[in-house]
CSV table of C-alpha atoms in Angstrom, one decimal:
chain,number,residue,atom,x,y,z
G,76,MET,CA,-81.4,-31.4,-26.3
G,77,ASN,CA,-80.0,-33.1,-29.4
G,78,LYS,CA,-81.7,-36.5,-29.9
G,79,ARG,CA,-79.0,-37.7,-32.3
G,80,LEU,CA,-76.4,-37.7,-29.5
G,81,LEU,CA,-76.0,-40.1,-26.6
G,82,LEU,CA,-78.8,-39.7,-24.1
G,83,GLY,CA,-80.1,-36.7,-26.0
G,84,ASP,CA,-76.9,-34.9,-25.0
G,85,ARG,CA,-78.2,-34.6,-21.4
G,86,TRP,CA,-74.8,-35.7,-20.1
G,87,ALA,CA,-72.8,-33.1,-22.0
G,88,PRO,CA,-70.1,-32.0,-21.5
G,89,VAL,CA,-69.1,-35.4,-20.0
G,90,THR,CA,-70.1,-37.3,-23.1
G,91,SER,CA,-69.2,-34.6,-25.7
G,92,ASP,CA,-65.8,-36.1,-26.0
G,93,MET,CA,-65.5,-39.9,-25.3
G,94,GLY,CA,-62.6,-42.3,-25.5
G,95,PHE,CA,-62.6,-45.9,-26.6
G,96,LEU,CA,-60.1,-48.7,-26.2
G,97,GLU,CA,-60.2,-52.0,-28.1
G,98,THR,CA,-60.0,-54.1,-24.9
G,99,ASP,CA,-62.3,-55.0,-22.0
G,100,ALA,CA,-63.4,-52.6,-19.3
G,101,GLU,CA,-61.7,-54.2,-16.3
G,102,ARG,CA,-58.4,-54.5,-18.0
G,103,ALA,CA,-58.5,-50.9,-19.1
G,104,ALA,CA,-59.5,-49.6,-15.7
G,105,ARG,CA,-56.7,-51.5,-13.9
G,106,ALA,CA,-54.2,-50.2,-16.4
G,107,LEU,CA,-55.2,-46.6,-15.8
G,108,SER,CA,-55.3,-47.2,-12.0
G,109,SER,CA,-51.7,-48.6,-12.2
G,110,TRP,CA,-50.5,-45.7,-14.4
G,111,GLN,CA,-52.1,-43.0,-12.3
G,112,GLY,CA,-51.1,-44.7,-9.0
G,113,GLY,CA,-47.4,-44.5,-10.2
G,114,LEU,CA,-47.7,-40.8,-10.9
G,115,TRP,CA,-48.9,-40.2,-7.4
G,116,ALA,CA,-46.7,-42.7,-5.6
G,117,SER,CA,-45.0,-40.0,-3.5
G,118,GLU,CA,-48.3,-38.3,-2.4
G,119,ASP,CA,-51.0,-39.2,0.0
G,120,ILE,CA,-53.2,-40.4,-2.8
G,121,THR,CA,-55.0,-43.8,-3.1
G,122,MET,CA,-56.2,-45.3,-6.4
G,123,THR,CA,-59.1,-47.8,-6.5
G,124,ALA,CA,-60.8,-49.6,-9.3
G,125,ARG,CA,-64.2,-51.1,-8.7
G,126,PRO,CA,-67.2,-52.4,-10.7
G,127,VAL,CA,-70.4,-50.3,-10.8
G,128,GLU,CA,-73.8,-51.6,-12.0
G,129,GLY,CA,-77.0,-50.0,-13.2
G,130,SER,CA,-78.4,-48.2,-16.2
G,131,LEU,CA,-76.1,-46.1,-18.3
G,132,GLU,CA,-77.2,-42.9,-16.5
G,133,GLN,CA,-76.7,-44.5,-13.2
G,134,VAL,CA,-73.2,-45.5,-13.9
G,135,LEU,CA,-72.4,-42.1,-15.4
G,136,SER,CA,-73.7,-40.6,-12.1
G,137,THR,CA,-70.8,-42.2,-10.3
G,138,LEU,CA,-68.5,-39.6,-11.8
G,139,LEU,CA,-70.3,-36.8,-9.9
G,140,PRO,CA,-69.5,-34.3,-8.7
G,141,LEU,CA,-67.4,-32.9,-11.6
G,142,SER,CA,-64.0,-31.5,-10.9
G,143,GLY,CA,-62.6,-28.1,-11.9
G,144,GLY,CA,-59.0,-29.3,-11.4
G,145,GLU,CA,-57.3,-32.7,-11.4
G,146,LYS,CA,-59.6,-35.5,-12.6
G,147,GLN,CA,-60.7,-37.6,-9.7
G,148,ARG,CA,-62.9,-40.2,-11.3
G,149,HIS,CA,-62.6,-42.2,-14.5
G,150,LEU,CA,-65.2,-44.5,-15.9
G,151,PHE,CA,-64.8,-47.5,-18.3
G,152,ILE,CA,-68.0,-48.8,-19.8
G,153,PRO,CA,-68.3,-52.1,-21.7
G,154,THR,CA,-70.1,-52.0,-25.1
G,155,ARG,CA,-71.7,-54.5,-27.6
G,156,SER,CA,-68.4,-54.6,-29.4
G,157,ALA,CA,-64.7,-55.2,-28.8
G,158,TRP,CA,-64.4,-51.6,-27.6
G,159,THR,CA,-64.7,-50.1,-24.1
G,160,ALA,CA,-65.9,-46.5,-23.7
G,161,TYR,CA,-64.1,-44.0,-21.4
G,162,VAL,CA,-65.3,-40.8,-19.7
G,163,ASP,CA,-64.0,-38.8,-16.8
G,164,ASN,CA,-65.3,-36.2,-14.3
G,165,GLY,CA,-63.8,-33.1,-15.7
G,166,TYR,CA,-65.9,-30.0,-15.4
G,167,ARG,CA,-65.2,-28.9,-19.0
G,168,GLY,CA,-65.6,-32.4,-20.3
G,169,THR,CA,-63.7,-35.6,-20.8
G,170,ASP,CA,-60.0,-35.5,-21.7
G,171,ALA,CA,-59.9,-38.6,-23.9
G,172,VAL,CA,-56.7,-37.8,-25.8
G,173,SER,CA,-54.0,-38.3,-23.2
G,174,ALA,CA,-55.5,-41.4,-21.5
G,175,MET,CA,-56.5,-43.2,-24.7
G,176,SER,CA,-53.3,-42.5,-26.6
G,177,TYR,CA,-51.2,-43.7,-23.6
G,178,LEU,CA,-53.2,-46.7,-22.7
G,179,ALA,CA,-53.3,-47.9,-26.4
G,180,GLN,CA,-49.5,-48.2,-26.1
G,181,VAL,CA,-49.6,-49.9,-22.7
G,182,LEU,CA,-52.3,-52.4,-23.6
G,183,GLY,CA,-51.1,-53.0,-27.1
G,184,CYS,CA,-54.4,-52.1,-28.7
G,185,ARG,CA,-56.1,-49.3,-30.7
G,186,GLY,CA,-57.5,-46.3,-28.9
G,187,MET,CA,-59.9,-43.6,-30.1
G,188,ARG,CA,-61.3,-40.2,-29.3
G,189,VAL,CA,-64.7,-39.3,-30.6
G,190,GLY,CA,-65.9,-35.7,-30.3
G,191,ALA,CA,-69.4,-34.4,-31.1
G,192,VAL,CA,-70.6,-31.0,-30.0
G,193,PRO,CA,-73.5,-29.2,-31.7
G,194,HIS,CA,-72.8,-25.6,-32.8
G,195,THR,CA,-75.2,-23.6,-30.6
G,196,LEU,CA,-73.3,-20.4,-29.9
G,197,ARG,CA,-75.5,-17.4,-29.9
G,198,GLU,CA,-74.4,-14.0,-28.3
G,199,ASP,CA,-71.8,-15.6,-26.0
G,200,LYS,CA,-74.0,-18.4,-24.9
G,201,GLY,CA,-73.8,-21.9,-26.2
G,202,ARG,CA,-71.0,-24.1,-27.6
G,203,TYR,CA,-68.7,-24.0,-30.5
G,204,GLY,CA,-69.4,-27.0,-32.8
G,205,VAL,CA,-67.0,-29.9,-33.1
G,206,VAL,CA,-67.0,-33.2,-35.0
G,207,ALA,CA,-63.8,-35.1,-34.4
G,208,LEU,CA,-62.2,-38.6,-34.7
G,209,GLU,CA,-58.8,-39.6,-33.6
G,210,VAL,CA,-57.4,-43.1,-33.7
G,211,TYR,CA,-54.3,-44.2,-31.9
G,212,GLY,CA,-52.2,-47.3,-32.3
G,213,PRO,CA,-50.0,-49.4,-30.0
G,214,ARG,CA,-46.7,-48.2,-31.6
G,215,GLN,CA,-44.9,-45.0,-32.5
G,216,THR,CA,-46.0,-43.4,-35.8
G,217,ASP,CA,-44.8,-40.2,-37.6
G,218,TRP,CA,-46.7,-38.2,-34.9
G,219,LEU,CA,-46.6,-40.0,-31.4
G,220,ASN,CA,-48.9,-43.0,-31.9
G,221,TYR,CA,-51.6,-41.3,-34.0
G,222,LEU,CA,-53.0,-43.4,-36.8
G,223,ARG,CA,-55.7,-41.1,-38.2
G,224,THR,CA,-57.1,-37.7,-37.3
G,225,LEU,CA,-60.2,-36.0,-38.8
G,226,TYR,CA,-62.1,-32.9,-37.6
G,227,ALA,CA,-64.3,-30.1,-38.5
G,228,MET,CA,-64.7,-27.5,-35.8
G,229,ASN,CA,-65.8,-23.9,-35.2
G,230,ASP,CA,-62.7,-22.1,-34.0
G,231,GLY,CA,-63.8,-18.8,-32.5
G,232,GLY,CA,-66.4,-18.2,-35.2
G,233,ARG,CA,-64.6,-19.7,-38.2
G,234,TRP,CA,-65.0,-23.3,-39.4
G,235,VAL,CA,-61.8,-25.2,-40.0
G,236,PHE,CA,-61.2,-28.7,-41.3
G,237,GLY,CA,-58.1,-30.9,-40.7
G,238,GLN,CA,-56.9,-34.4,-41.4
G,239,SER,CA,-53.6,-36.4,-40.9
G,240,GLY,CA,-52.5,-40.0,-41.1
G,241,GLU,CA,-53.4,-42.7,-43.5
G,242,PRO,CA,-57.1,-42.8,-44.6
G,243,PHE,CA,-59.1,-45.9,-43.8
G,244,PRO,CA,-60.3,-47.8,-46.9
G,245,PHE,CA,-64.0,-47.0,-46.1
G,246,GLU,CA,-63.5,-43.2,-46.1
G,247,LYS,CA,-65.2,-41.0,-48.7
G,248,LEU,CA,-62.3,-38.8,-49.5
G,249,GLU,CA,-64.3,-36.6,-51.9
G,250,ARG,CA,-66.4,-35.3,-49.0
G,251,TYR,CA,-63.3,-33.4,-47.8
G,252,GLN,CA,-63.5,-31.1,-50.8
G,253,ALA,CA,-67.0,-29.8,-50.0
G,254,ARG,CA,-67.4,-26.0,-50.5
G,255,LYS,CA,-68.6,-25.4,-47.0
G,256,VAL,CA,-65.9,-26.3,-44.5
G,257,ARG,CA,-68.3,-27.6,-41.9
G,258,ASP,CA,-69.7,-30.1,-44.5
G,259,ARG,CA,-66.3,-31.8,-45.0
G,260,PHE,CA,-66.7,-33.9,-41.8
G,261,THR,CA,-70.2,-34.1,-40.4
G,262,LEU,CA,-71.9,-36.0,-37.7
G,263,ASP,CA,-73.4,-38.3,-40.4
G,264,THR,CA,-70.0,-39.0,-41.8
G,265,LEU,CA,-68.6,-39.6,-38.3
G,266,GLU,CA,-71.4,-42.1,-37.5
G,267,GLU,CA,-70.8,-43.9,-40.8
G,268,TYR,CA,-67.1,-44.3,-40.2
G,269,LEU,CA,-67.6,-45.4,-36.6
G,270,LEU,CA,-69.9,-48.2,-37.8
G,271,HIS,CA,-67.1,-49.5,-40.0
G,272,LEU,CA,-64.9,-49.5,-36.8
G,273,GLY,CA,-67.5,-51.4,-34.9
G,274,LEU,CA,-69.0,-48.6,-32.8
G,275,SER,CA,-72.4,-47.0,-32.3
G,276,PRO,CA,-71.5,-44.6,-29.5
G,277,PHE,CA,-74.6,-42.4,-29.8
G,278,GLN,CA,-77.0,-45.3,-29.1
G,279,GLU,CA,-77.8,-46.0,-25.4
G,280,ASP,CA,-78.2,-49.7,-26.0
G,281,PHE,CA,-74.7,-49.9,-27.3
G,282,TYR,CA,-73.5,-49.8,-23.7
G,283,LEU,CA,-73.6,-52.3,-20.8
G,284,PRO,CA,-74.5,-55.4,-22.7
G,285,GLN,CA,-76.2,-58.3,-20.7
G,286,GLY,CA,-75.8,-56.5,-17.4
G,287,ALA,CA,-72.0,-56.3,-17.6
G,288,PRO,CA,-70.6,-53.8,-15.0
G,289,ALA,CA,-68.8,-50.6,-15.7
G,290,TRP,CA,-65.5,-50.0,-13.9
G,291,LEU,CA,-64.8,-46.8,-11.9
G,292,VAL,CA,-61.3,-45.7,-11.1
G,293,GLU,CA,-61.1,-43.2,-8.3
G,294,LYS,CA,-58.4,-41.1,-6.7
G,295,THR,CA,-58.8,-40.2,-3.1
G,296,GLY,CA,-56.5,-38.3,-0.7
G,297,SER,CA,-55.9,-35.1,1.1
G,298,PHE,CA,-54.8,-33.2,-2.0
G,299,PHE,CA,-58.3,-33.4,-3.6
G,300,SER,CA,-60.4,-32.1,-0.7
G,301,ALA,CA,-59.7,-28.4,-1.6
G,302,GLN,CA,-60.7,-28.7,-5.3
G,303,LYS,CA,-63.8,-26.9,-6.5
G,304,GLU,CA,-66.6,-29.3,-7.5
G,305,TYR,CA,-69.6,-28.8,-9.7
G,306,THR,CA,-72.9,-30.5,-10.4
G,307,LEU,CA,-73.8,-31.5,-13.9
G,308,ALA,CA,-76.3,-28.6,-14.0
G,309,GLN,CA,-73.6,-26.1,-13.1
G,310,ALA,CA,-71.3,-27.5,-15.9
G,311,ARG,CA,-74.2,-26.9,-18.4
G,312,GLU,CA,-75.1,-23.4,-17.3
G,313,ASP,CA,-73.6,-21.8,-20.4
G,314,PHE,CA,-75.2,-24.2,-22.8
């Protein structure tokens, strides 16, 4: 358990990578449903978007079981800010990049990927550490619609740091020169930057303000019945 992360990291890998869109939850959910529905128009697949209520863990549980193949369920969670959070039911964790970068363009807003994985790997058990922030815009940039990318990650035993795009005015650029690569972009720095952007994603009370519902987008149809499914505990077995 890592008490600094959302819900003590009990919902990793689902919450290890999260997406955010600068729009409301229902609008984001319906946009993804329309997009995905168009991709599956020739198949026996149905897309639905519906509100779900309860505590944060209760709404996260609507993603279960987790899927080892095509993502079947996508959850949009309102927050105490202009941003809506996004997670999906992937067995290896949420794929925030493709959905957030695409929907940012469709909805004409900013999107974001936030990654935070503690480095716990010991003798082939545990996880490689990651701290990452990607921000997407509504229009084409030099690289797709990426506005800013920052990361420090353990890549197979070696820490690497990377950045691209125009720095935000609030960034502490001198930190990127730290002698230890893993110190160039830390969880503390990520949290600091996210506060400037209006987010506190590791705090439970940041989500579901004043009883607002989350929105679940679900794919159903004959294609999905053969996919392997996993419990949250099974997805965490190697942690």
